[in-house]
Amino acid sequence: MLIADQLRDPFGEARAFVERARLSERRAPAEAIGWYDRALASLSGQWSEMLVDVLRWKGRAHRECGDTAEADRLYERSAEIARELRYVVGEAHAANSRGIIAQRRGDLIGAEHLYREAHELAQRADDARLLSMVWRNLGTLAATRGVPEQALAHYEESLRIAQTLNDEDGISRALNNIGMLYSEHGRNQDAEDLFERVLQMARTRGDAAVECTALLNLGELRLRTERLEQAEAGCLEALTIADRRGDRLRRAEALRVLAEIWAARGELERCASALEEALILTSNGEDAMLTAEIWRAQATLCRHRNAPASARLALGKARDLFTEAGAWRQVATVDAAIKQLS
């Protein structure tokens, strides 16, 4: 870049690196991290609104790779600089991002506090797209706590805002969450229709993360409705996408669903191997809810092996994690499974 151009736009080089990062992030977040690092280097640590944003975007890429701890560190730094600069939009986005981390770790109270903060700041900044994200995240909290009516209302508000903005990412994510809610409450065909729609939207947009999520949701639904071959094919495709993206937590989730499919088919050694790897991938405690689901799947394996004591132990571990998170719907489901064992 010419010196005269740098004087006119001192962030021009950083913007170019960010553009490269954003292009690669959907398919390969690990590659995007390198471009964000180059953007940060070009900013030379000088505080600016752009520095706030790049730190947060780099955090998101780490989160998409399953590196929750590093993502949280970057979000905290982004929030700190945003507060000093009185950059309200940056504060709002950082609060929402930190809420996602808290929720992943099972701290639903902390997550709600951060989402409420993000909501207030987003209203002050008149950032409708962020408000759509926050409503969606508040919906996931309500769903986890077993309040489906509230969850659906939040998802529908998120969807309404996203549709007003023609925000295809927000639309697809809100529809996916509504589909999950339908699936959990027995509206299987409605859920499948939404997941298929989300899958097609993701493929059209080249959004591998949402594509992977939709495939896993379809896999779980088809497992529950005993379409094991379809379920397995979709989850194996999701596993391939997770590996291509370097996303270890989505790999763990894919292995968990595949393990339950293989258990249903009587392939118990294959199931055990998948669950063992999934537990290793989540052993750092950075996704409490996923770890709890893996322990619940472990209990299923133990029941197939006619080992009720081991199944009870695995369900106890799942219950402890769900209870600590305040995930009361899941706690009730685990309690019912423990009672059935007794």
Short mmCIF file of C-alpha atoms in Angstrom, two decimals:
data_model
loop_
_atom_site.label_atom_id
_atom_site.label_comp_id
_atom_site.label_asym_id
_atom_site.label_seq_id
_atom_site.Cartn_x
_atom_site.Cartn_y
_atom_site.Cartn_z
CA MET A 1 0.00 0.00 0.00
CA LEU A 2 1.28 3.48 -0.84
CA ILE A 3 2.14 5.83 2.04
CA ALA A 4 -0.52 8.29 0.87
CA ASP A 5 -3.13 5.50 0.90
CA GLN A 6 -2.08 4.46 4.43
CA LEU A 7 -2.55 8.02 5.64
CA ARG A 8 -6.05 8.13 4.13
CA ASP A 9 -6.98 4.70 5.56
CA PRO A 10 -4.60 3.60 8.35
CA PHE A 11 -6.63 0.39 8.75
CA GLY A 12 -6.63 -0.54 5.07
CA GLU A 13 -4.14 -3.39 5.42
CA ALA A 14 -5.98 -4.79 8.44
CA ARG A 15 -9.29 -4.61 6.56
CA ALA A 16 -7.79 -6.62 3.70
CA PHE A 17 -6.62 -9.35 6.12
CA VAL A 18 -10.03 -9.36 7.84
CA GLU A 19 -11.75 -9.82 4.50
CA ARG A 20 -9.58 -12.87 3.80
CA ALA A 21 -10.35 -14.21 7.28
CA ARG A 22 -14.11 -13.77 6.90
CA LEU A 23 -14.05 -15.55 3.52
CA SER A 24 -12.24 -18.58 4.96
CA GLU A 25 -13.99 -18.71 8.36
CA ARG A 26 -17.11 -20.61 7.28
CA ARG A 27 -15.15 -23.50 5.81
CA ALA A 28 -11.88 -23.43 7.78
CA PRO A 29 -11.85 -21.37 11.01
CA ALA A 30 -8.29 -22.50 11.81
CA GLU A 31 -7.13 -20.85 8.58
CA ALA A 32 -9.10 -17.71 9.47
CA ILE A 33 -7.21 -17.42 12.77
CA GLY A 34 -3.97 -16.87 10.83
CA TRP A 35 -5.51 -14.02 8.83
CA TYR A 36 -6.90 -12.43 12.00
CA ASP A 37 -3.41 -12.63 13.51
CA ARG A 38 -2.04 -10.72 10.53
CA ALA A 39 -4.78 -8.12 10.92
CA LEU A 40 -3.92 -7.71 14.61
CA ALA A 41 -0.22 -7.38 13.78
CA SER A 42 -0.97 -4.63 11.26
CA LEU A 43 -2.95 -2.75 13.93
CA SER A 44 0.21 -2.81 16.12
CA GLY A 45 -1.81 -3.07 19.32
CA GLN A 46 -3.11 0.49 18.97
CA TRP A 47 -6.52 0.74 20.58
CA SER A 48 -9.34 1.33 18.13
CA GLU A 49 -12.85 0.10 17.42
CA MET A 50 -11.38 -2.11 14.74
CA LEU A 51 -9.05 -3.77 17.27
CA VAL A 52 -12.11 -4.54 19.43
CA ASP A 53 -13.86 -6.18 16.49
CA VAL A 54 -10.86 -8.19 15.25
CA LEU A 55 -10.18 -9.59 18.72
CA ARG A 56 -13.82 -10.73 18.94
CA TRP A 57 -13.81 -12.20 15.43
CA LYS A 58 -10.63 -14.11 16.18
CA GLY A 59 -12.31 -15.36 19.37
CA ARG A 60 -15.26 -16.63 17.33
CA ALA A 61 -12.89 -18.56 15.05
CA HIS A 62 -11.28 -20.17 18.10
CA ARG A 63 -14.74 -21.01 19.45
CA GLU A 64 -15.64 -22.65 16.14
CA CYS A 65 -12.54 -24.83 16.52
CA GLY A 66 -13.67 -25.86 20.01
CA ASP A 67 -10.98 -23.77 21.75
CA THR A 68 -13.34 -22.19 24.25
CA ALA A 69 -10.72 -20.99 26.72
CA GLU A 70 -8.80 -18.95 24.13
CA ALA A 71 -12.06 -17.62 22.70
CA ASP A 72 -13.10 -16.39 26.16
CA ARG A 73 -9.72 -14.70 26.70
CA LEU A 74 -10.10 -12.81 23.42
CA TYR A 75 -13.70 -11.84 24.20
CA GLU A 76 -12.69 -10.47 27.60
CA ARG A 77 -9.90 -8.42 26.04
CA SER A 78 -12.29 -7.13 23.37
CA ALA A 79 -14.81 -6.13 26.06
CA GLU A 80 -12.14 -4.37 28.13
CA ILE A 81 -10.95 -2.21 25.24
CA ALA A 82 -14.51 -1.50 24.09
CA ARG A 83 -15.40 -0.18 27.57
CA GLU A 84 -12.33 2.07 27.62
CA LEU A 85 -13.18 3.44 24.18
CA ARG A 86 -16.92 3.72 25.02
CA TYR A 87 -17.60 1.66 21.91
CA VAL A 88 -21.12 0.49 22.77
CA VAL A 89 -21.57 -1.86 19.80
CA GLY A 90 -18.27 -3.55 20.65
CA GLU A 91 -19.31 -3.92 24.31
CA ALA A 92 -22.65 -5.41 23.25
CA HIS A 93 -21.13 -7.99 20.92
CA ALA A 94 -18.48 -8.95 23.48
CA ALA A 95 -21.14 -9.49 26.17
CA ASN A 96 -23.17 -11.70 23.82
CA SER A 97 -20.07 -13.70 22.84
CA ARG A 98 -19.05 -14.18 26.48
CA GLY A 99 -22.61 -15.33 27.21
CA ILE A 100 -22.21 -18.10 24.62
CA ILE A 101 -19.04 -19.25 26.37
CA ALA A 102 -20.72 -19.21 29.79
CA GLN A 103 -23.63 -21.22 28.42
CA ARG A 104 -21.30 -23.76 26.80
CA ARG A 105 -19.60 -24.22 30.16
CA GLY A 106 -22.95 -24.80 31.86
CA ASP A 107 -23.15 -21.46 33.68
CA LEU A 108 -26.68 -20.53 32.64
CA ILE A 109 -27.06 -17.81 35.27
CA GLY A 110 -23.89 -16.10 34.11
CA ALA A 111 -24.93 -16.53 30.49
CA GLU A 112 -28.32 -14.92 31.11
CA HIS A 113 -26.70 -11.96 32.86
CA LEU A 114 -24.39 -11.42 29.89
CA TYR A 115 -27.19 -11.81 27.34
CA ARG A 116 -29.32 -9.26 29.21
CA GLU A 117 -26.36 -6.87 29.23
CA ALA A 118 -25.88 -7.44 25.50
CA HIS A 119 -29.59 -6.83 24.89
CA GLU A 120 -29.53 -3.50 26.73
CA LEU A 121 -26.38 -2.34 24.95
CA ALA A 122 -27.66 -3.47 21.54
CA GLN A 123 -30.83 -1.45 22.07
CA ARG A 124 -28.74 1.60 22.97
CA ALA A 125 -26.66 1.11 19.84
CA ASP A 126 -29.73 0.35 17.69
CA ASP A 127 -28.05 -2.85 16.44
CA ALA A 128 -30.97 -4.95 15.19
CA ARG A 129 -28.81 -7.82 13.93
CA LEU A 130 -27.27 -8.27 17.36
CA LEU A 131 -30.70 -8.10 18.99
CA SER A 132 -31.74 -11.01 16.77
CA MET A 133 -28.71 -13.00 18.00
CA VAL A 134 -29.43 -12.19 21.64
CA TRP A 135 -33.11 -13.21 21.40
CA ARG A 136 -31.98 -16.50 19.86
CA ASN A 137 -29.50 -17.10 22.67
CA LEU A 138 -32.08 -16.26 25.33
CA GLY A 139 -34.32 -18.79 23.62
CA THR A 140 -31.72 -21.53 24.03
CA LEU A 141 -31.55 -20.76 27.76
CA ALA A 142 -35.32 -21.05 28.09
CA ALA A 143 -35.31 -24.32 26.15
CA THR A 144 -32.55 -25.74 28.35
CA ARG A 145 -34.47 -24.75 31.48
CA GLY A 146 -37.57 -26.51 30.21
CA VAL A 147 -39.71 -23.47 29.33
CA PRO A 148 -40.61 -24.22 25.68
CA GLU A 149 -43.27 -21.51 25.29
CA GLN A 150 -40.79 -18.82 26.27
CA ALA A 151 -38.09 -20.37 24.09
CA LEU A 152 -40.38 -20.37 21.05
CA ALA A 153 -41.38 -16.73 21.63
CA HIS A 154 -37.70 -15.71 21.77
CA TYR A 155 -36.85 -17.71 18.64
CA GLU A 156 -39.75 -16.21 16.73
CA GLU A 157 -38.68 -12.68 17.71
CA SER A 158 -35.15 -13.48 16.55
CA LEU A 159 -36.54 -14.83 13.27
CA ARG A 160 -38.76 -11.79 12.76
CA ILE A 161 -35.85 -9.37 13.13
CA ALA A 162 -33.59 -11.48 10.90
CA GLN A 163 -36.24 -11.62 8.19
CA THR A 164 -36.70 -7.84 8.37
CA LEU A 165 -32.95 -7.43 7.82
CA ASN A 166 -32.82 -10.17 5.17
CA ASP A 167 -30.11 -11.74 7.35
CA GLU A 168 -29.85 -15.28 5.96
CA ASP A 169 -27.44 -16.41 8.67
CA GLY A 170 -29.80 -15.24 11.40
CA ILE A 171 -32.81 -16.74 9.62
CA SER A 172 -31.17 -20.15 9.24
CA ARG A 173 -30.01 -20.25 12.87
CA ALA A 174 -33.42 -19.21 14.23
CA LEU A 175 -35.17 -21.83 12.07
CA ASN A 176 -32.70 -24.47 13.26
CA ASN A 177 -33.45 -23.63 16.90
CA ILE A 178 -37.20 -23.76 16.29
CA GLY A 179 -36.67 -27.15 14.65
CA MET A 180 -34.79 -28.39 17.72
CA LEU A 181 -37.67 -27.26 19.93
CA TYR A 182 -40.19 -29.06 17.70
CA SER A 183 -38.03 -32.19 17.74
CA GLU A 184 -37.79 -32.22 21.53
CA HIS A 185 -41.58 -32.03 21.82
CA GLY A 186 -42.52 -34.71 19.31
CA ARG A 187 -43.31 -32.55 16.26
CA ASN A 188 -41.02 -34.74 14.18
CA GLN A 189 -42.20 -33.89 10.67
CA ASP A 190 -42.26 -30.15 11.35
CA ALA A 191 -38.76 -30.40 12.80
CA GLU A 192 -37.44 -32.43 9.86
CA ASP A 193 -38.89 -29.97 7.35
CA LEU A 194 -37.12 -27.08 9.11
CA PHE A 195 -33.80 -28.93 9.39
CA GLU A 196 -33.93 -29.78 5.67
CA ARG A 197 -34.64 -26.12 4.87
CA VAL A 198 -31.74 -24.97 7.06
CA LEU A 199 -29.45 -27.54 5.45
CA GLN A 200 -30.25 -26.28 1.95
CA MET A 201 -29.78 -22.65 3.03
CA ALA A 202 -26.40 -23.49 4.57
CA ARG A 203 -25.21 -25.32 1.47
CA THR A 204 -26.33 -22.47 -0.78
CA ARG A 205 -24.44 -19.96 1.38
CA GLY A 206 -21.39 -22.20 1.85
CA ASP A 207 -21.83 -22.13 5.63
CA ALA A 208 -20.19 -25.37 6.76
CA ALA A 209 -20.82 -24.77 10.47
CA VAL A 210 -24.61 -24.51 10.08
CA GLU A 211 -24.56 -27.37 7.55
CA CYS A 212 -22.82 -29.59 10.12
CA THR A 213 -25.31 -28.62 12.84
CA ALA A 214 -28.33 -29.30 10.61
CA LEU A 215 -26.96 -32.71 9.61
CA LEU A 216 -26.48 -33.68 13.26
CA ASN A 217 -29.98 -32.52 14.19
CA LEU A 218 -31.40 -34.55 11.31
CA GLY A 219 -29.30 -37.49 12.45
CA GLU A 220 -30.72 -37.39 15.97
CA LEU A 221 -34.26 -37.06 14.67
CA ARG A 222 -33.85 -39.99 12.27
CA LEU A 223 -32.26 -42.09 15.02
CA ARG A 224 -35.29 -41.46 17.21
CA THR A 225 -37.64 -42.41 14.36
CA GLU A 226 -35.57 -45.56 13.63
CA ARG A 227 -34.19 -44.55 10.22
CA LEU A 228 -30.71 -45.68 11.13
CA GLU A 229 -29.11 -45.76 7.68
CA GLN A 230 -30.20 -42.19 6.90
CA ALA A 231 -29.12 -41.07 10.36
CA GLU A 232 -25.68 -42.64 9.99
CA ALA A 233 -25.07 -41.21 6.51
CA GLY A 234 -25.86 -37.67 7.64
CA CYS A 235 -23.75 -37.91 10.79
CA LEU A 236 -20.76 -39.32 8.89
CA GLU A 237 -21.04 -36.35 6.53
CA ALA A 238 -21.17 -34.03 9.56
CA LEU A 239 -18.07 -35.74 10.97
CA THR A 240 -16.21 -35.11 7.71
CA ILE A 241 -17.19 -31.42 7.78
CA ALA A 242 -16.11 -31.08 11.42
CA ASP A 243 -12.72 -32.61 10.63
CA ARG A 244 -12.26 -30.41 7.58
CA ARG A 245 -12.98 -27.34 9.71
CA GLY A 246 -10.75 -28.50 12.57
CA ASP A 247 -13.75 -28.35 14.94
CA ARG A 248 -13.11 -30.85 17.72
CA LEU A 249 -16.33 -30.16 19.66
CA ARG A 250 -18.56 -30.79 16.62
CA ARG A 251 -16.47 -33.92 16.00
CA ALA A 252 -17.27 -35.01 19.55
CA GLU A 253 -20.96 -34.31 19.00
CA ALA A 254 -20.97 -36.28 15.73
CA LEU A 255 -19.25 -39.20 17.45
CA ARG A 256 -21.84 -39.10 20.24
CA VAL A 257 -24.78 -39.37 17.82
CA LEU A 258 -23.01 -42.03 15.74
CA ALA A 259 -22.34 -44.02 18.91
CA GLU A 260 -26.05 -44.08 19.71
CA ILE A 261 -26.83 -45.18 16.14
CA TRP A 262 -24.27 -47.99 16.37
CA ALA A 263 -25.59 -49.04 19.79
CA ALA A 264 -29.09 -49.31 18.29
CA ARG A 265 -27.65 -51.60 15.61
CA GLY A 266 -25.80 -53.72 18.16
CA GLU A 267 -22.33 -52.55 17.06
CA LEU A 268 -21.25 -52.10 20.66
CA GLU A 269 -17.46 -52.05 20.24
CA ARG A 270 -17.75 -49.39 17.57
CA CYS A 271 -20.07 -47.44 19.89
CA ALA A 272 -17.64 -47.73 22.82
CA SER A 273 -14.70 -46.52 20.74
CA ALA A 274 -16.64 -43.46 19.53
CA LEU A 275 -17.75 -42.52 23.05
CA GLU A 276 -14.24 -42.94 24.42
CA GLU A 277 -12.87 -40.50 21.84
CA ALA A 278 -15.77 -38.08 22.39
CA LEU A 279 -15.06 -37.96 26.13
CA ILE A 280 -11.38 -37.28 25.45
CA LEU A 281 -12.30 -34.43 23.09
CA THR A 282 -14.46 -32.81 25.80
CA SER A 283 -12.25 -33.67 28.78
CA ASN A 284 -11.19 -30.04 29.34
CA GLY A 285 -14.68 -29.23 30.64
CA GLU A 286 -15.26 -26.47 28.09
CA ASP A 287 -18.65 -27.83 26.96
CA ALA A 288 -20.51 -29.16 29.99
CA MET A 289 -23.78 -29.82 28.18
CA LEU A 290 -22.11 -31.88 25.44
CA THR A 291 -20.13 -33.85 28.03
CA ALA A 292 -23.38 -34.62 29.88
CA GLU A 293 -24.96 -35.88 26.65
CA ILE A 294 -21.95 -38.13 26.04
CA TRP A 295 -22.31 -39.63 29.53
CA ARG A 296 -26.00 -40.22 28.83
CA ALA A 297 -25.01 -42.06 25.63
CA GLN A 298 -22.49 -44.05 27.68
CA ALA A 299 -25.38 -45.19 29.88
CA THR A 300 -27.19 -46.42 26.76
CA LEU A 301 -24.14 -48.49 25.85
CA CYS A 302 -24.00 -49.94 29.38
CA ARG A 303 -27.66 -50.96 29.20
CA HIS A 304 -27.00 -52.75 25.90
CA ARG A 305 -24.14 -54.55 27.66
CA ASN A 306 -26.46 -55.50 30.51
CA ALA A 307 -24.37 -53.52 33.01
CA PRO A 308 -26.98 -51.60 35.04
CA ALA A 309 -24.52 -50.47 37.72
CA SER A 310 -22.26 -48.85 35.13
CA ALA A 311 -25.29 -47.33 33.41
CA ARG A 312 -26.40 -45.85 36.73
CA LEU A 313 -22.94 -44.37 37.28
CA ALA A 314 -22.89 -42.79 33.80
CA LEU A 315 -26.38 -41.36 34.29
CA GLY A 316 -25.29 -39.94 37.64
CA LYS A 317 -22.43 -38.08 35.96
CA ALA A 318 -24.81 -36.74 33.30
CA ARG A 319 -27.30 -35.69 35.97
CA ASP A 320 -24.65 -33.82 37.98
CA LEU A 321 -23.61 -31.80 34.92
CA PHE A 322 -27.18 -31.04 33.90
CA THR A 323 -28.08 -30.05 37.48
CA GLU A 324 -25.08 -27.75 37.79
CA ALA A 325 -26.16 -26.06 34.56
CA GLY A 326 -29.79 -25.73 35.63
CA ALA A 327 -30.87 -27.83 32.63
CA TRP A 328 -34.03 -29.07 34.31
CA ARG A 329 -35.64 -30.70 31.28
CA GLN A 330 -32.58 -32.90 30.81
CA VAL A 331 -32.42 -33.61 34.57
CA ALA A 332 -36.00 -34.90 34.45
CA THR A 333 -35.16 -37.14 31.48
CA VAL A 334 -32.13 -38.58 33.28
CA ASP A 335 -34.15 -39.13 36.47
CA ALA A 336 -36.70 -41.10 34.47
CA ALA A 337 -33.89 -43.24 33.00
CA ILE A 338 -32.42 -43.90 36.47
CA LYS A 339 -35.88 -44.86 37.78
CA GLN A 340 -36.33 -47.25 34.86
CA LEU A 341 -33.01 -48.93 35.72
CA SER A 342 -34.16 -49.39 39.31
#
